[in-house]
Amino acid sequence: MDAGGPAEGGRGAGGLRASLSGLTTRGRSFLAAGIAAAACAYVLGQGELLRVGLLLATLPLICVLALHRTRYRVSGSRRLTPGRVSAGAESRVQLRLDNVSRLPTGLLMLQDRVPYVLGPRPRFVLDRVEPGGRREVSYRVRSDLRGRYPLGPLQLRLSDPFGLVELTRSFSAYDTLTVIPRTEPLPPVRLGGEASGYGDGSRRSLALAGEDDVIPRGYRRGDDLRRVHWRSTARYGELMVRREEQPQRSRATVLLDTRRLAFEGAGPDSAFEWAVSGAASTLVHLLERGFSVRLLTDTGDSVPGEGGSGGFSASGGQDSATAAGLMMDTLAVVGHSDGAGLSRAHDAVRGSGFGGNAGDGLLVAFLGDLDDVQTELAARMRQRAGAAVAFVLDSATWAGRPAQEHALPPVEERLRRLRDAGWTALAAPPGVAFGELWRQAGRTPTGPGTTGGRG
């Protein structure tokens, strides 16, 4: 990743005035002392003191002029390995500086601008770089908070041997480090709403029955010649083969409640961050199991966006990897919404029909505080899914407050109403591992009147 093209170390945009502004404290002190000594020498008539004052005053100016007229050129680049990391993991940043001029450089200080959350600003002192030479340095960054963090621009600080002047030259480009939520491996459990083989995409259905109802397609290299459909070949004038069966992938929607009023607190250990991490773990797990997955929020926005397959990720490894990248990048920056309810999410689930078939597909929801109206909306979402699992987070529990201070219905009441509607509903208390809750969801019976698993 290029961090910038060649940069001049001499005549810059600021001209001589910008160079004068680069005087260090030492340089300004020399200049002030020289002027003061020259003034005293003039008043007292001391010629030797005048010579000392002129030397002190002119030395910083000579250094400014020397740095200003320096004409070597350097090129810098930056490489992130990797460019997308989980929260708490490290990424290695490699900086490379090339001297593309015919003159050697002087002493250089190389520094990269990084956000405070990634750690202190890295600085490196580089000795003389020969013409055509190269220097490489590296540093590591990490963040416990998900997000997208800019790195750069890369800066060079030029200084004279006496330390009287320092000039800064900046490159123009920067890179972005994406910190995605933490994920944890989940055990393979059967939650329903899937094709046979727990999301392995192995279920196949006949396209149409009968010789006259076969849907043909163009011949592709490697197709079995026994599947050639001669009637269609004669009709279309090109070789056609039978398309008798189609793979059908299991579909799933992961719903993340982002309402600000549904969560309290902030930081890596907050309820909202737990929900985001749980949604990310679920997405990765389902994609690995062969599901076509989309991410849906309470605002009604889905990733991948509306388009082919009703907003679900397309079949194929590369398409699924692209969809996974989009969803994880979305979770890296997702924040609280100002919405008051789940009506938009309810309409999105109802409109999609999980690929056009009511009662098909898996719905996994991460919900914050729910009042009576929102609990009813969430309960009705179950009608559009083959199976539905809800992880409910209670703000009072996460904040350590007594349940009596909570104006909402008790979490047990919310869970009961969701279970009566057919959800597999579990409470998510602080400190619980999401993998254990996932395992409980696989053991919990569904349907009205069930008590569900331990919360």
mmCIF file of C-alpha atoms in Angstrom, residues 163-401:
data_model
loop_
_atom_site.group_PDB
_atom_site.id
_atom_site.type_symbol
_atom_site.label_atom_id
_atom_site.label_comp_id
_atom_site.label_asym_id
_atom_site.label_seq_id
_atom_site.Cartn_x
_atom_site.Cartn_y
_atom_site.Cartn_z
ATOM 1 C CA GLY A 163 19.642 20.862 15.981
ATOM 2 C CA LEU A 164 18.751 24.485 15.243
ATOM 3 C CA VAL A 165 16.175 23.830 12.506
ATOM 4 C CA GLU A 166 13.623 21.081 11.923
ATOM 5 C CA LEU A 167 11.480 20.934 8.799
ATOM 6 C CA THR A 168 8.554 18.564 8.302
ATOM 7 C CA ARG A 169 7.642 17.076 4.933
ATOM 8 C CA SER A 170 4.433 15.061 4.678
ATOM 9 C CA PHE A 171 3.269 12.509 2.161
ATOM 10 C CA SER A 172 -0.306 12.807 0.962
ATOM 11 C CA ALA A 173 -1.698 9.266 1.168
ATOM 12 C CA TYR A 174 -2.865 7.219 4.120
ATOM 13 C CA ASP A 175 -4.159 3.701 4.757
ATOM 14 C CA THR A 176 -6.991 2.365 6.880
ATOM 15 C CA LEU A 177 -6.831 -0.363 9.495
ATOM 16 C CA THR A 178 -10.167 -2.115 10.021
ATOM 17 C CA VAL A 179 -10.688 -3.634 13.470
ATOM 18 C CA ILE A 180 -13.603 -6.069 13.362
ATOM 19 C CA PRO A 181 -15.436 -7.477 16.406
ATOM 20 C CA ARG A 182 -14.037 -10.424 18.287
ATOM 21 C CA THR A 183 -15.418 -13.772 17.204
ATOM 22 C CA GLU A 184 -15.351 -17.153 18.886
ATOM 23 C CA PRO A 185 -15.772 -20.589 17.345
ATOM 24 C CA LEU A 186 -19.249 -22.025 17.822
ATOM 25 C CA PRO A 187 -20.159 -25.697 18.192
ATOM 26 C CA PRO A 188 -22.168 -27.294 15.372
ATOM 27 C CA VAL A 189 -25.716 -27.579 16.662
ATOM 28 C CA ARG A 190 -28.961 -28.140 14.816
ATOM 29 C CA LEU A 191 -31.236 -25.137 15.036
ATOM 30 C CA GLY A 192 -33.667 -25.958 12.226
ATOM 31 C CA GLY A 193 -34.668 -23.789 9.287
ATOM 32 C CA GLU A 194 -31.969 -25.329 7.129
ATOM 33 C CA ALA A 195 -31.481 -27.687 4.261
ATOM 34 C CA SER A 196 -30.507 -31.229 5.042
ATOM 35 C CA GLY A 197 -26.979 -31.612 6.291
ATOM 36 C CA TYR A 198 -26.995 -28.563 8.604
ATOM 37 C CA GLY A 199 -26.322 -25.882 6.098
ATOM 38 C CA ASP A 200 -24.053 -27.916 3.863
ATOM 39 C CA GLY A 201 -26.024 -26.866 0.800
ATOM 40 C CA SER A 202 -26.529 -30.481 -0.193
ATOM 41 C CA ARG A 203 -30.288 -30.449 -0.552
ATOM 42 C CA ARG A 204 -31.323 -30.600 -4.180
ATOM 43 C CA SER A 205 -34.716 -30.216 -5.775
ATOM 44 C CA LEU A 206 -35.914 -31.133 -9.220
ATOM 45 C CA ALA A 207 -36.344 -28.071 -11.363
ATOM 46 C CA LEU A 208 -39.312 -29.424 -13.275
ATOM 47 C CA ALA A 209 -40.538 -32.972 -13.801
ATOM 48 C CA GLY A 210 -40.915 -34.645 -17.161
ATOM 49 C CA GLU A 211 -38.995 -34.626 -20.433
ATOM 50 C CA ASP A 212 -41.069 -31.775 -21.834
ATOM 51 C CA ASP A 213 -40.582 -29.593 -18.767
ATOM 52 C CA VAL A 214 -36.782 -29.710 -18.576
ATOM 53 C CA ILE A 215 -35.157 -26.258 -18.366
ATOM 54 C CA PRO A 216 -32.085 -26.376 -20.641
ATOM 55 C CA ARG A 217 -28.942 -24.306 -20.503
ATOM 56 C CA GLY A 218 -25.980 -23.826 -22.777
ATOM 57 C CA TYR A 219 -23.343 -26.526 -22.962
ATOM 58 C CA ARG A 220 -20.259 -25.946 -20.853
ATOM 59 C CA ARG A 221 -16.946 -27.630 -21.224
ATOM 60 C CA GLY A 222 -16.910 -30.778 -19.097
ATOM 61 C CA ASP A 223 -20.679 -31.385 -19.183
ATOM 62 C CA ASP A 224 -21.746 -34.994 -19.641
ATOM 63 C CA LEU A 225 -22.808 -35.508 -23.254
ATOM 64 C CA ARG A 226 -25.539 -37.845 -22.032
ATOM 65 C CA ARG A 227 -27.307 -34.747 -20.674
ATOM 66 C CA VAL A 228 -27.547 -33.089 -24.092
ATOM 67 C CA HIS A 229 -31.136 -32.085 -24.807
ATOM 68 C CA TRP A 230 -31.435 -32.549 -28.544
ATOM 69 C CA ARG A 231 -34.847 -30.945 -28.911
ATOM 70 C CA SER A 232 -33.634 -27.692 -27.360
ATOM 71 C CA THR A 233 -30.400 -27.940 -29.322
ATOM 72 C CA ALA A 234 -32.378 -28.032 -32.560
ATOM 73 C CA ARG A 235 -34.590 -25.178 -31.387
ATOM 74 C CA TYR A 236 -31.876 -22.770 -30.283
ATOM 75 C CA GLY A 237 -29.224 -23.734 -32.801
ATOM 76 C CA GLU A 238 -26.569 -24.427 -30.175
ATOM 77 C CA LEU A 239 -25.707 -27.343 -27.954
ATOM 78 C CA MET A 240 -27.991 -27.397 -24.893
ATOM 79 C CA VAL A 241 -27.927 -29.682 -21.839
ATOM 80 C CA ARG A 242 -30.548 -30.583 -19.227
ATOM 81 C CA ARG A 243 -30.528 -28.599 -16.001
ATOM 82 C CA GLU A 244 -32.434 -31.128 -13.972
ATOM 83 C CA GLU A 245 -31.490 -30.166 -10.445
ATOM 84 C CA GLN A 246 -30.285 -27.136 -8.598
ATOM 85 C CA PRO A 247 -28.433 -26.825 -5.316
ATOM 86 C CA GLN A 248 -30.427 -25.066 -2.667
ATOM 87 C CA ARG A 249 -28.494 -23.353 0.088
ATOM 88 C CA SER A 250 -29.780 -22.857 3.577
ATOM 89 C CA ARG A 251 -30.664 -19.258 4.285
ATOM 90 C CA ALA A 252 -30.238 -17.280 7.469
ATOM 91 C CA THR A 253 -30.740 -13.739 8.696
ATOM 92 C CA VAL A 254 -28.809 -12.333 11.643
ATOM 93 C CA LEU A 255 -30.737 -9.453 13.231
ATOM 94 C CA LEU A 256 -28.798 -6.981 15.367
ATOM 95 C CA ASP A 257 -30.703 -4.538 17.551
ATOM 96 C CA THR A 258 -28.730 -1.272 17.587
ATOM 97 C CA ARG A 259 -31.251 1.046 19.256
ATOM 98 C CA ARG A 260 -29.576 3.456 21.647
ATOM 99 C CA LEU A 261 -32.430 3.197 24.157
ATOM 100 C CA ALA A 262 -32.117 -0.612 24.206
ATOM 101 C CA PHE A 263 -28.576 -0.670 25.625
ATOM 102 C CA GLU A 264 -26.677 1.039 28.415
ATOM 103 C CA GLY A 265 -22.991 1.619 28.856
ATOM 104 C CA ALA A 266 -20.086 1.644 26.444
ATOM 105 C CA GLY A 267 -16.691 0.044 26.046
ATOM 106 C CA PRO A 268 -15.435 -3.445 25.215
ATOM 107 C CA ASP A 269 -17.380 -5.060 28.075
ATOM 108 C CA SER A 270 -20.721 -3.384 27.420
ATOM 109 C CA ALA A 271 -23.910 -5.198 26.455
ATOM 110 C CA PHE A 272 -23.929 -3.684 22.976
ATOM 111 C CA GLU A 273 -20.379 -4.831 22.228
ATOM 112 C CA TRP A 274 -21.329 -8.331 23.406
ATOM 113 C CA ALA A 275 -24.245 -8.314 20.972
ATOM 114 C CA VAL A 276 -22.052 -7.117 18.103
ATOM 115 C CA SER A 277 -19.460 -9.796 18.872
ATOM 116 C CA GLY A 278 -22.186 -12.445 19.069
ATOM 117 C CA ALA A 279 -23.611 -11.381 15.709
ATOM 118 C CA ALA A 280 -20.138 -11.530 14.132
ATOM 119 C CA SER A 281 -19.510 -15.011 15.550
ATOM 120 C CA THR A 282 -22.864 -16.191 14.230
ATOM 121 C CA LEU A 283 -22.212 -14.801 10.749
ATOM 122 C CA VAL A 284 -18.822 -16.479 10.497
ATOM 123 C CA HIS A 285 -20.170 -19.768 11.818
ATOM 124 C CA LEU A 286 -23.141 -19.905 9.460
ATOM 125 C CA LEU A 287 -21.062 -18.976 6.425
ATOM 126 C CA GLU A 288 -18.589 -21.722 7.283
ATOM 127 C CA ARG A 289 -21.506 -24.159 7.479
ATOM 128 C CA GLY A 290 -22.635 -23.281 3.955
ATOM 129 C CA PHE A 291 -25.511 -20.886 4.715
ATOM 130 C CA SER A 292 -26.436 -17.902 2.571
ATOM 131 C CA VAL A 293 -26.473 -15.183 5.196
ATOM 132 C CA ARG A 294 -27.440 -11.545 5.472
ATOM 133 C CA LEU A 295 -26.990 -9.064 8.307
ATOM 134 C CA LEU A 296 -30.058 -7.003 9.242
ATOM 135 C CA THR A 297 -30.342 -4.144 11.756
ATOM 136 C CA ASP A 298 -33.328 -2.544 13.420
ATOM 137 C CA THR A 299 -33.159 0.269 10.851
ATOM 138 C CA GLY A 300 -34.141 -2.205 8.120
ATOM 139 C CA ASP A 301 -30.753 -1.972 6.378
ATOM 140 C CA SER A 302 -29.288 -5.274 5.270
ATOM 141 C CA VAL A 303 -25.829 -6.386 4.163
ATOM 142 C CA PRO A 304 -25.396 -7.538 1.441
ATOM 143 C CA GLY A 305 -27.841 -4.953 0.129
ATOM 144 C CA GLU A 306 -31.044 -5.550 -1.704
ATOM 145 C CA GLY A 307 -30.469 -7.193 -5.040
ATOM 146 C CA GLY A 308 -30.016 -10.717 -6.194
ATOM 147 C CA SER A 309 -31.353 -13.402 -3.895
ATOM 148 C CA GLY A 310 -33.332 -10.893 -1.893
ATOM 149 C CA GLY A 311 -30.282 -9.432 -0.255
ATOM 150 C CA PHE A 312 -28.733 -12.790 0.697
ATOM 151 C CA SER A 313 -25.156 -13.667 -0.169
ATOM 152 C CA ALA A 314 -24.843 -15.497 -3.429
ATOM 153 C CA SER A 315 -23.668 -19.041 -3.795
ATOM 154 C CA GLY A 316 -20.009 -19.642 -4.430
ATOM 155 C CA GLY A 317 -16.934 -19.377 -2.254
ATOM 156 C CA GLN A 318 -15.708 -16.057 -3.609
ATOM 157 C CA ASP A 319 -19.134 -14.429 -3.385
ATOM 158 C CA SER A 320 -19.584 -15.709 0.169
ATOM 159 C CA ALA A 321 -16.142 -14.382 1.124
ATOM 160 C CA THR A 322 -17.048 -10.998 -0.349
ATOM 161 C CA ALA A 323 -20.350 -10.985 1.531
ATOM 162 C CA ALA A 324 -18.563 -11.949 4.756
ATOM 163 C CA GLY A 325 -16.115 -9.090 4.272
ATOM 164 C CA LEU A 326 -18.940 -6.613 3.744
ATOM 165 C CA MET A 327 -20.771 -7.780 6.844
ATOM 166 C CA MET A 328 -17.685 -7.746 9.048
ATOM 167 C CA ASP A 329 -16.722 -4.282 7.790
ATOM 168 C CA THR A 330 -20.248 -3.139 8.644
ATOM 169 C CA LEU A 331 -20.004 -4.584 12.150
ATOM 170 C CA ALA A 332 -16.628 -2.889 12.595
ATOM 171 C CA VAL A 333 -18.265 0.543 12.474
ATOM 172 C CA VAL A 334 -21.876 -0.141 13.474
ATOM 173 C CA GLY A 335 -23.107 2.180 16.186
ATOM 174 C CA HIS A 336 -26.289 2.989 18.004
ATOM 175 C CA SER A 337 -29.314 4.033 16.000
ATOM 176 C CA ASP A 338 -31.816 6.638 17.140
ATOM 177 C CA GLY A 339 -34.778 4.416 16.312
ATOM 178 C CA ALA A 340 -37.387 3.640 18.906
ATOM 179 C CA GLY A 341 -38.645 0.291 17.624
ATOM 180 C CA LEU A 342 -38.219 -2.799 15.490
ATOM 181 C CA SER A 343 -40.912 -2.002 12.922
ATOM 182 C CA ARG A 344 -38.460 -1.551 10.039
ATOM 183 C CA ALA A 345 -36.705 -4.795 10.836
ATOM 184 C CA HIS A 346 -40.097 -6.509 11.063
ATOM 185 C CA ASP A 347 -41.056 -5.177 7.615
ATOM 186 C CA ALA A 348 -37.693 -6.269 6.167
ATOM 187 C CA VAL A 349 -38.118 -9.814 7.498
ATOM 188 C CA ARG A 350 -41.725 -9.988 6.356
ATOM 189 C CA GLY A 351 -40.909 -8.609 2.910
ATOM 190 C CA SER A 352 -37.974 -10.913 2.257
ATOM 191 C CA GLY A 353 -39.762 -14.110 3.124
ATOM 192 C CA PHE A 354 -36.299 -15.697 3.439
ATOM 193 C CA GLY A 355 -36.025 -16.079 -0.277
ATOM 194 C CA GLY A 356 -39.719 -16.019 -1.094
ATOM 195 C CA ASN A 357 -40.884 -18.953 1.031
ATOM 196 C CA ALA A 358 -42.615 -18.258 4.297
ATOM 197 C CA GLY A 359 -41.537 -20.648 6.999
ATOM 198 C CA ASP A 360 -38.127 -21.185 5.416
ATOM 199 C CA GLY A 361 -34.733 -20.136 6.741
ATOM 200 C CA LEU A 362 -33.111 -19.423 10.087
ATOM 201 C CA LEU A 363 -33.472 -16.162 12.016
ATOM 202 C CA VAL A 364 -30.962 -15.349 14.766
ATOM 203 C CA ALA A 365 -31.639 -12.134 16.685
ATOM 204 C CA PHE A 366 -29.631 -10.181 19.248
ATOM 205 C CA LEU A 367 -32.095 -7.971 21.092
ATOM 206 C CA GLY A 368 -31.727 -5.306 23.755
ATOM 207 C CA ASP A 369 -34.449 -4.013 26.045
ATOM 208 C CA LEU A 370 -37.959 -4.660 24.710
ATOM 209 C CA ASP A 371 -41.184 -3.086 25.859
ATOM 210 C CA ASP A 372 -44.548 -4.721 25.270
ATOM 211 C CA VAL A 373 -44.928 -3.327 21.742
ATOM 212 C CA GLN A 374 -41.447 -4.316 20.621
ATOM 213 C CA THR A 375 -41.795 -7.751 22.176
ATOM 214 C CA GLU A 376 -44.949 -8.279 20.120
ATOM 215 C CA LEU A 377 -43.185 -7.131 16.948
ATOM 216 C CA ALA A 378 -40.285 -9.490 17.601
ATOM 217 C CA ALA A 379 -42.706 -12.341 18.276
ATOM 218 C CA ARG A 380 -44.393 -11.824 14.903
ATOM 219 C CA MET A 381 -41.056 -12.094 13.057
ATOM 220 C CA ARG A 382 -41.077 -15.787 13.955
ATOM 221 C CA GLN A 383 -43.876 -16.406 11.451
ATOM 222 C CA ARG A 384 -41.520 -15.774 8.520
ATOM 223 C CA ALA A 385 -38.770 -18.182 9.571
ATOM 224 C CA GLY A 386 -38.356 -21.919 9.698
ATOM 225 C CA ALA A 387 -36.560 -21.505 13.019
ATOM 226 C CA ALA A 388 -35.810 -18.480 15.170
ATOM 227 C CA VAL A 389 -33.322 -17.986 17.996
ATOM 228 C CA ALA A 390 -33.201 -14.851 20.148
ATOM 229 C CA PHE A 391 -30.516 -13.759 22.598
ATOM 230 C CA VAL A 392 -32.019 -11.083 24.843
ATOM 231 C CA LEU A 393 -29.825 -8.663 26.805
ATOM 232 C CA ASP A 394 -31.262 -6.853 29.816
ATOM 233 C CA SER A 395 -29.805 -3.413 30.552
ATOM 234 C CA ALA A 396 -30.560 -3.598 34.267
ATOM 235 C CA THR A 397 -28.636 -6.841 34.608
ATOM 236 C CA TRP A 398 -25.646 -5.589 32.613
ATOM 237 C CA ALA A 399 -25.578 -2.293 34.530
ATOM 238 C CA GLY A 400 -25.803 -4.106 37.885
ATOM 239 C CA ARG A 401 -29.016 -2.345 38.878
#
